Tab-separated table of C-alpha atoms in Angstrom:
chain	number	residue	atom	x	y	z
V	1	UNK	CA	-110.105	94.098	67.007
V	2	UNK	CA	-112.754	91.399	66.602
V	3	UNK	CA	-111.732	87.760	66.981
V	4	UNK	CA	-112.469	87.119	63.294
V	5	UNK	CA	-110.134	89.957	62.308
V	6	UNK	CA	-107.320	88.616	64.474
V	7	UNK	CA	-107.715	85.105	63.061
V	8	UNK	CA	-108.030	86.160	59.422
V	9	UNK	CA	-107.095	89.858	59.101
V	10	UNK	CA	-107.174	89.764	55.280
V	11	UNK	CA	-110.717	88.285	55.227
V	12	UNK	CA	-109.651	85.854	52.510
V	13	UNK	CA	-111.163	82.451	51.887
V	14	UNK	CA	-109.513	80.021	54.268
V	15	UNK	CA	-107.743	76.889	53.134
V	16	UNK	CA	-109.254	73.610	54.275
V	17	UNK	CA	-106.305	72.994	56.564
V	18	UNK	CA	-106.818	76.438	58.128
V	19	UNK	CA	-110.524	75.732	58.663
V	20	UNK	CA	-109.565	72.513	60.422
V	21	UNK	CA	-106.813	74.137	62.472
V	22	UNK	CA	-108.982	76.914	63.852
V	23	UNK	CA	-111.340	74.377	65.413
V	24	UNK	CA	-108.649	73.920	68.081
V	25	UNK	CA	-108.293	76.921	70.446
V	26	UNK	CA	-104.870	78.428	71.084
V	27	UNK	CA	-103.135	76.364	73.754
V	28	UNK	CA	-102.140	77.714	77.182
V	29	UNK	CA	-98.380	77.923	77.605
V	30	UNK	CA	-96.636	76.183	80.518
V	31	UNK	CA	-94.593	78.156	83.031
V	32	UNK	CA	-91.240	77.477	81.406
V	33	UNK	CA	-92.303	79.162	78.136
V	34	UNK	CA	-91.340	82.637	79.197
V	35	UNK	CA	-88.337	84.920	79.209
V	36	UNK	CA	-87.171	87.927	81.177
V	37	UNK	CA	-85.971	91.015	79.361
V	38	UNK	CA	-82.519	92.168	80.424
V	39	UNK	CA	-81.604	95.387	78.663
V	40	UNK	CA	-77.852	95.921	78.462
V	41	UNK	CA	-75.688	98.629	76.948
V	42	UNK	CA	-74.992	96.722	73.716
V	43	UNK	CA	-78.709	96.136	73.100
V	44	UNK	CA	-79.490	99.805	73.727
V	45	UNK	CA	-76.729	100.902	71.359
V	46	UNK	CA	-77.957	98.566	68.603
V	47	UNK	CA	-81.548	99.713	69.031
V	48	UNK	CA	-80.464	103.332	68.709
V	49	UNK	CA	-78.430	102.531	65.602
V	50	UNK	CA	-81.453	100.888	63.968
V	51	UNK	CA	-83.671	103.952	64.378
V	52	UNK	CA	-84.414	105.410	60.976
V	53	UNK	CA	-82.791	102.513	59.115
V	54	UNK	CA	-84.306	101.454	55.800
V	55	UNK	CA	-84.245	97.788	56.839
V	56	UNK	CA	-85.625	95.925	59.820
V	57	UNK	CA	-84.311	92.848	61.552
V	58	UNK	CA	-86.317	89.658	61.873
V	59	UNK	CA	-85.557	89.914	65.590
V	60	UNK	CA	-87.591	93.092	66.003
V	61	UNK	CA	-90.267	92.412	63.384
V	62	UNK	CA	-91.120	88.999	64.861
V	63	UNK	CA	-90.904	90.176	68.486
V	64	UNK	CA	-88.373	87.424	69.164
V	65	UNK	CA	-88.070	86.711	72.907
V	66	UNK	CA	-84.300	86.366	72.534
V	67	UNK	CA	-83.663	89.785	71.012
V	68	UNK	CA	-82.124	91.237	74.184
V	69	UNK	CA	-79.618	88.418	74.569
V	70	UNK	CA	-78.703	88.190	70.878
V	71	UNK	CA	-78.352	91.924	70.404
V	72	UNK	CA	-76.209	92.092	73.535
V	73	UNK	CA	-73.894	89.666	71.691
V	74	UNK	CA	-74.052	91.867	68.565
V	75	UNK	CA	-75.941	89.211	66.599
V	76	UNK	CA	-79.045	89.777	64.460
V	77	UNK	CA	-81.084	88.238	61.625
V	78	UNK	CA	-82.311	89.810	58.389
V	79	UNK	CA	-85.105	88.673	56.057
V	80	UNK	CA	-84.446	89.270	52.354
V	81	UNK	CA	-86.478	88.818	49.187
V	82	UNK	CA	-89.649	90.529	50.407
V	83	UNK	CA	-92.281	89.399	52.897
V	84	UNK	CA	-94.463	87.098	50.753
V	85	UNK	CA	-93.539	83.418	50.428
V	86	UNK	CA	-94.507	81.216	47.487
V	87	UNK	CA	-95.000	78.237	49.815
V	88	UNK	CA	-97.108	77.622	52.913
V	89	UNK	CA	-95.815	75.619	55.878
V	90	UNK	CA	-98.386	74.874	58.576
V	91	UNK	CA	-96.240	76.316	61.381
V	92	UNK	CA	-95.050	79.516	59.701
V	93	UNK	CA	-96.592	82.982	60.098
V	94	UNK	CA	-95.084	84.488	56.930
V	95	UNK	CA	-97.680	85.461	54.322
V	96	UNK	CA	-98.162	83.171	51.330
V	97	UNK	CA	-98.926	84.432	47.842
V	98	UNK	CA	-97.375	85.880	44.707
V	99	UNK	CA	-94.352	88.068	45.520
V	100	UNK	CA	-94.248	91.450	43.836
V	101	UNK	CA	-90.878	92.858	44.813
V	102	UNK	CA	-87.310	91.907	43.990
V	103	UNK	CA	-84.838	94.510	45.150
V	104	UNK	CA	-81.384	94.005	43.647
V	105	UNK	CA	-80.066	96.807	45.843
V	106	UNK	CA	-81.070	94.924	48.994
V	107	UNK	CA	-77.663	93.216	49.491
V	108	UNK	CA	-75.908	96.574	49.697
V	109	UNK	CA	-78.436	97.981	52.147
V	110	UNK	CA	-78.333	94.894	54.358
V	111	UNK	CA	-74.542	95.124	54.481
V	112	UNK	CA	-74.742	98.810	55.374
V	113	UNK	CA	-77.086	97.961	58.250
V	114	UNK	CA	-74.661	95.279	59.428
V	115	UNK	CA	-71.890	97.875	59.464
V	116	UNK	CA	-74.087	100.434	61.201
V	117	UNK	CA	-75.130	97.937	63.884
V	118	UNK	CA	-71.507	96.789	64.303
V	119	UNK	CA	-72.576	93.158	64.221
V	120	UNK	CA	-70.207	90.340	65.110
V	121	UNK	CA	-72.430	87.755	63.426
V	122	UNK	CA	-75.463	87.949	61.169
V	123	UNK	CA	-78.000	85.411	59.954
V	124	UNK	CA	-79.542	86.139	56.554
V	125	UNK	CA	-82.720	84.279	55.675
V	126	UNK	CA	-85.532	84.887	53.246
V	127	UNK	CA	-88.899	83.889	51.902
V	128	UNK	CA	-89.024	81.072	49.339
V	129	UNK	CA	-89.084	82.531	45.826
V	130	UNK	CA	-90.246	79.762	43.482
V	131	UNK	CA	-91.276	82.533	41.081
V	132	UNK	CA	-87.609	83.247	40.308
V	133	UNK	CA	-85.623	81.009	37.976
V	134	UNK	CA	-82.689	80.895	40.393
V	135	UNK	CA	-84.822	80.680	43.551
V	136	UNK	CA	-83.204	83.936	44.778
V	137	UNK	CA	-79.778	82.283	44.925
V	138	UNK	CA	-78.103	85.413	43.523
V	139	UNK	CA	-79.730	87.527	46.220
V	140	UNK	CA	-78.375	85.295	49.004
V	141	UNK	CA	-74.934	85.049	47.448
V	142	UNK	CA	-74.625	88.763	46.757
V	143	UNK	CA	-75.803	89.639	50.270
V	144	UNK	CA	-73.136	87.370	51.741
V	145	UNK	CA	-70.439	88.809	49.476
V	146	UNK	CA	-71.480	92.375	50.220
V	147	UNK	CA	-71.446	91.823	53.999
V	148	UNK	CA	-68.000	90.238	53.805
V	149	UNK	CA	-66.822	93.176	51.685
V	150	UNK	CA	-68.250	95.962	53.832
V	151	UNK	CA	-67.796	94.293	57.227
V	152	UNK	CA	-64.978	91.710	57.103
V	153	UNK	CA	-65.107	91.184	60.887
V	154	UNK	CA	-68.704	89.916	60.716
V	155	UNK	CA	-69.526	86.224	60.385
V	156	UNK	CA	-72.332	85.384	57.945
V	157	UNK	CA	-74.831	82.556	58.227
V	158	UNK	CA	-77.180	81.917	55.307
V	159	UNK	CA	-80.440	80.151	56.204
V	160	UNK	CA	-81.894	79.086	52.865
V	161	UNK	CA	-84.821	77.104	51.462
V	162	UNK	CA	-84.224	74.113	49.169
V	163	UNK	CA	-84.379	76.119	45.909
V	164	UNK	CA	-86.224	73.117	44.462
V	165	UNK	CA	-83.014	71.129	44.645
V	166	UNK	CA	-81.416	73.068	41.800
V	167	UNK	CA	-77.693	72.340	42.009
V	168	UNK	CA	-76.681	75.411	40.001
V	169	UNK	CA	-78.675	77.705	42.300
V	170	UNK	CA	-77.333	76.040	45.430
V	171	UNK	CA	-73.768	76.120	44.112
V	172	UNK	CA	-74.058	79.866	43.534
V	173	UNK	CA	-74.994	80.315	47.195
V	174	UNK	CA	-72.252	77.997	48.450
V	175	UNK	CA	-69.604	79.793	46.379
V	176	UNK	CA	-70.245	82.999	48.350
V	177	UNK	CA	-68.572	81.196	51.296
V	178	UNK	CA	-70.807	81.939	54.282
V	179	UNK	CA	-69.372	80.889	57.639
V	180	UNK	CA	-72.413	78.601	58.040
V	181	UNK	CA	-74.911	77.237	55.529
V	182	UNK	CA	-78.194	76.451	57.279
V	183	UNK	CA	-81.245	74.648	55.958
V	184	UNK	CA	-83.961	73.655	58.397
V	185	UNK	CA	-85.421	70.155	58.214
V	186	UNK	CA	-87.991	71.128	60.895
V	187	UNK	CA	-89.875	67.840	61.346
V	188	UNK	CA	-89.936	64.059	60.882
V	189	UNK	CA	-90.811	62.017	57.749
V	190	UNK	CA	-94.232	60.743	58.885
V	191	UNK	CA	-95.748	64.228	59.207
V	192	UNK	CA	-93.379	66.099	56.883
V	193	UNK	CA	-95.746	66.362	53.918
V	194	UNK	CA	-98.564	67.553	56.185
V	195	UNK	CA	-96.427	70.228	57.830
V	196	UNK	CA	-94.258	71.232	54.833
V	197	UNK	CA	-96.203	70.168	51.713
V	198	UNK	CA	-93.963	71.945	49.195
V	199	UNK	CA	-90.715	70.570	50.643
V	200	UNK	CA	-89.240	67.065	50.513
V	201	UNK	CA	-87.471	65.369	53.425
V	202	UNK	CA	-84.797	63.644	51.355
V	203	UNK	CA	-84.193	66.742	49.246
V	204	UNK	CA	-83.462	68.727	52.393
V	205	UNK	CA	-80.983	66.104	53.567
V	206	UNK	CA	-79.335	66.080	50.132
V	207	UNK	CA	-78.926	69.867	50.301
V	208	UNK	CA	-77.080	69.606	53.624
V	209	UNK	CA	-74.791	66.919	52.226
V	210	UNK	CA	-74.080	69.034	49.130
V	211	UNK	CA	-73.195	72.026	51.323
V	212	UNK	CA	-70.881	69.954	53.503
V	213	UNK	CA	-69.143	68.456	50.489
V	214	UNK	CA	-68.675	72.035	49.237
V	215	UNK	CA	-66.542	72.720	52.316
V	216	UNK	CA	-69.116	74.579	54.424
V	217	UNK	CA	-70.133	74.189	58.053
V	218	UNK	CA	-73.744	73.011	57.964
V	219	UNK	CA	-76.666	73.551	60.293
V	220	UNK	CA	-80.310	72.538	60.659
V	221	UNK	CA	-83.264	72.833	63.027
V	222	UNK	CA	-85.989	70.565	64.402
V	223	UNK	CA	-89.278	71.899	65.796
V	224	UNK	CA	-90.935	69.686	68.415
V	225	UNK	CA	-94.545	69.480	69.513
V	226	UNK	CA	-96.210	69.035	66.117
V	227	UNK	CA	-97.113	65.343	66.478
V	228	UNK	CA	-93.786	63.535	66.210
V	229	UNK	CA	-92.767	60.689	68.548
V	230	UNK	CA	-89.568	60.432	70.587
V	231	UNK	CA	-88.155	57.677	68.388
V	232	UNK	CA	-88.923	59.736	65.274
V	233	UNK	CA	-86.993	62.687	66.711
V	234	UNK	CA	-83.953	60.510	67.354
V	235	UNK	CA	-84.137	59.091	63.822
V	236	UNK	CA	-84.398	62.575	62.288
V	237	UNK	CA	-81.338	63.625	64.284
V	238	UNK	CA	-79.464	60.589	63.003
V	239	UNK	CA	-80.601	61.325	59.450
V	240	UNK	CA	-79.172	64.831	59.773
V	241	UNK	CA	-75.901	63.550	61.192
V	242	UNK	CA	-75.630	60.993	58.379
V	243	UNK	CA	-76.206	63.866	55.926
V	244	UNK	CA	-73.115	65.607	57.398
V	245	UNK	CA	-74.957	68.241	59.428
V	246	UNK	CA	-72.566	69.892	61.909
V	247	UNK	CA	-74.820	72.076	64.059
V	248	UNK	CA	-78.347	71.338	65.270
V	249	UNK	CA	-80.883	73.511	67.063
V	250	UNK	CA	-83.987	71.950	68.628
V	251	UNK	CA	-86.971	74.010	69.717
V	252	UNK	CA	-90.607	73.936	70.822
V	253	UNK	CA	-93.332	74.740	68.308
V	254	UNK	CA	-95.260	77.874	69.291
V	255	UNK	CA	-98.481	78.263	67.343
V	256	UNK	CA	-98.564	81.718	65.709
V	257	UNK	CA	-102.349	81.866	65.160
V	258	UNK	CA	-105.511	79.709	65.289
V	259	UNK	CA	-105.101	79.101	61.543
V	260	UNK	CA	-101.863	77.211	62.103
V	261	UNK	CA	-101.119	73.644	63.143
V	262	UNK	CA	-102.321	72.908	66.703
V	263	UNK	CA	-99.693	72.120	69.329
V	264	UNK	CA	-99.562	68.383	69.983
V	265	UNK	CA	-97.683	68.645	73.288
V	266	UNK	CA	-95.359	70.807	75.338
V	267	UNK	CA	-91.909	69.237	75.394
V	268	UNK	CA	-90.382	69.430	78.878
V	269	UNK	CA	-86.967	71.046	79.412
V	270	UNK	CA	-85.470	67.772	80.663
V	271	UNK	CA	-86.390	66.165	77.332
V	272	UNK	CA	-84.440	68.848	75.485
V	273	UNK	CA	-81.474	68.188	77.784
V	274	UNK	CA	-81.640	64.486	76.934
V	275	UNK	CA	-81.835	65.233	73.208
V	276	UNK	CA	-78.802	67.495	73.465
V	277	UNK	CA	-76.867	64.708	75.186
V	278	UNK	CA	-77.924	62.187	72.532
V	279	UNK	CA	-76.945	64.604	69.771
V	280	UNK	CA	-73.440	65.106	71.110
V	281	UNK	CA	-73.080	61.338	71.434
V	282	UNK	CA	-74.024	61.104	67.742
V	283	UNK	CA	-71.151	63.437	66.948
V	284	UNK	CA	-72.750	66.826	66.251
V	285	UNK	CA	-70.242	69.666	66.592
V	286	UNK	CA	-72.712	71.998	68.281
V	287	UNK	CA	-76.227	71.686	69.670
V	288	UNK	CA	-78.584	74.252	71.147
V	289	UNK	CA	-81.815	72.785	72.533
V	290	UNK	CA	-84.598	74.428	74.502
V	291	UNK	CA	-88.232	75.557	74.269
V	292	UNK	CA	-87.401	79.131	73.237
V	293	UNK	CA	-84.249	78.376	71.283
V	294	UNK	CA	-84.585	79.527	67.690
V	295	UNK	CA	-82.444	78.489	64.732
V	296	UNK	CA	-80.414	81.712	64.789
V	297	UNK	CA	-80.017	81.793	68.590
V	298	UNK	CA	-76.374	82.201	69.692
V	299	UNK	CA	-75.309	81.370	66.148
V	300	UNK	CA	-71.875	82.918	66.384
V	301	UNK	CA	-70.930	80.846	69.404
V	302	UNK	CA	-72.207	77.671	67.738
V	303	UNK	CA	-70.108	78.438	64.650
V	304	UNK	CA	-67.009	78.913	66.823
V	305	UNK	CA	-67.772	75.654	68.615
V	306	UNK	CA	-68.066	73.835	65.278
V	307	UNK	CA	-64.772	75.309	64.074
V	308	UNK	CA	-63.052	74.012	67.200
V	309	UNK	CA	-64.712	70.598	66.826
V	310	UNK	CA	-63.403	70.293	63.262
V	311	UNK	CA	-59.939	71.473	64.236
V	312	UNK	CA	-60.217	74.496	61.965
V	313	UNK	CA	-58.554	77.749	62.983
V	314	UNK	CA	-60.823	80.767	63.368
V	315	UNK	CA	-59.685	83.473	60.901
V	316	UNK	CA	-57.963	86.469	62.431
V	317	UNK	CA	-60.716	88.836	61.269
V	318	UNK	CA	-63.347	86.782	63.156
V	319	UNK	CA	-61.409	86.255	66.395
V	320	UNK	CA	-63.919	88.379	68.323
V	321	UNK	CA	-66.602	85.743	67.740
V	322	UNK	CA	-64.289	83.015	68.985
V	323	UNK	CA	-63.406	85.035	72.078
V	324	UNK	CA	-67.098	85.562	72.819
V	325	UNK	CA	-67.681	81.813	72.556
V	326	UNK	CA	-64.865	81.129	75.007
V	327	UNK	CA	-66.490	83.472	77.528
V	328	UNK	CA	-70.053	82.275	76.902
V	329	UNK	CA	-70.950	78.962	75.298
V	330	UNK	CA	-67.414	77.806	74.843
V	331	UNK	CA	-64.877	76.479	77.293
V	332	UNK	CA	-66.193	76.591	80.850
V	333	UNK	CA	-68.775	79.246	80.047
V	334	UNK	CA	-71.886	77.359	81.104
V	335	UNK	CA	-75.172	77.299	79.230
V	336	UNK	CA	-77.090	79.971	77.334
V	337	UNK	CA	-80.145	81.546	78.957
V	338	UNK	CA	-82.675	79.730	76.754
V	339	UNK	CA	-80.810	76.428	76.728
V	340	UNK	CA	-82.839	73.671	78.396
V	341	UNK	CA	-80.083	72.898	80.903
V	342	UNK	CA	-80.445	76.442	82.245
V	343	UNK	CA	-84.202	75.985	82.688
V	344	UNK	CA	-83.696	72.683	84.501
V	345	UNK	CA	-81.176	74.361	86.809
V	346	UNK	CA	-83.863	76.939	87.646
V	347	UNK	CA	-86.238	74.180	88.723
V	348	UNK	CA	-88.215	73.628	85.518
V	349	UNK	CA	-88.369	69.961	84.628
């Protein structure tokens, strides 16, 4: 394939920001931005169960480097609402345009896949659907309800957009009672409008507060390496904590194509370790920080950690997730493979 086809496979007219972005070549990755595939029996079983399924996981579709580890833990992520987003963020590889599909049977089929894959924990996310009056809130809520109905031993995390701040839409999602309600802040105020032009920093914080006040465990994500400063990162973390965010993941920005925002810098593993320490000192219930950490990485264990932090008892039907956390990220289990502390222990600084 020609370079032009790889950069702009649809041969559409580029946005001005895309024209500007492609002037910067794709950056060379440092040595610590890599992972080793370890194929275990649980991963192999899940892969076999997915063959011929009518749905695909985000893990496989996006070639996530953590798929082997997450699937070994019986965790996976699904994308609902189609594959075309009504917004464009400068770091995101999902197509932008006018969505054409809205499948009201999707919740049932996602739940059936969860059952078939025998998942302990599932993250459900989706494209932003500003074309729908409810912002796809029914779709999220029904998917959560259907998973809980068909697979009561599976924990559900909903990773949602801001739904334009509509309280009725958000309330409909919250009432489905996911184990975790996640909404990713992603970056700091100074560059927020440049990176996420259709979102609003304060609106995202308000959403997290609303979810927490609705009795849900809350979660967010920060992507580093897009031009933020150290002090701005710390302030964004504090803003999230003040908004009653329980769980925080922190990751390195990896540029998906030349049309996307150039990488400002590679954040060193020791910096992620320091941010994790600062976050726990702020009072976060669970933090996962590292260059290849993604917002859904080891989500079940982070949920169990947050439950323990809050003094809430893990329901009997979800005890398997809690037991996994005790063996892995929980008490005395060490650090996850992609956690920065693990990379530092291997000699990456």
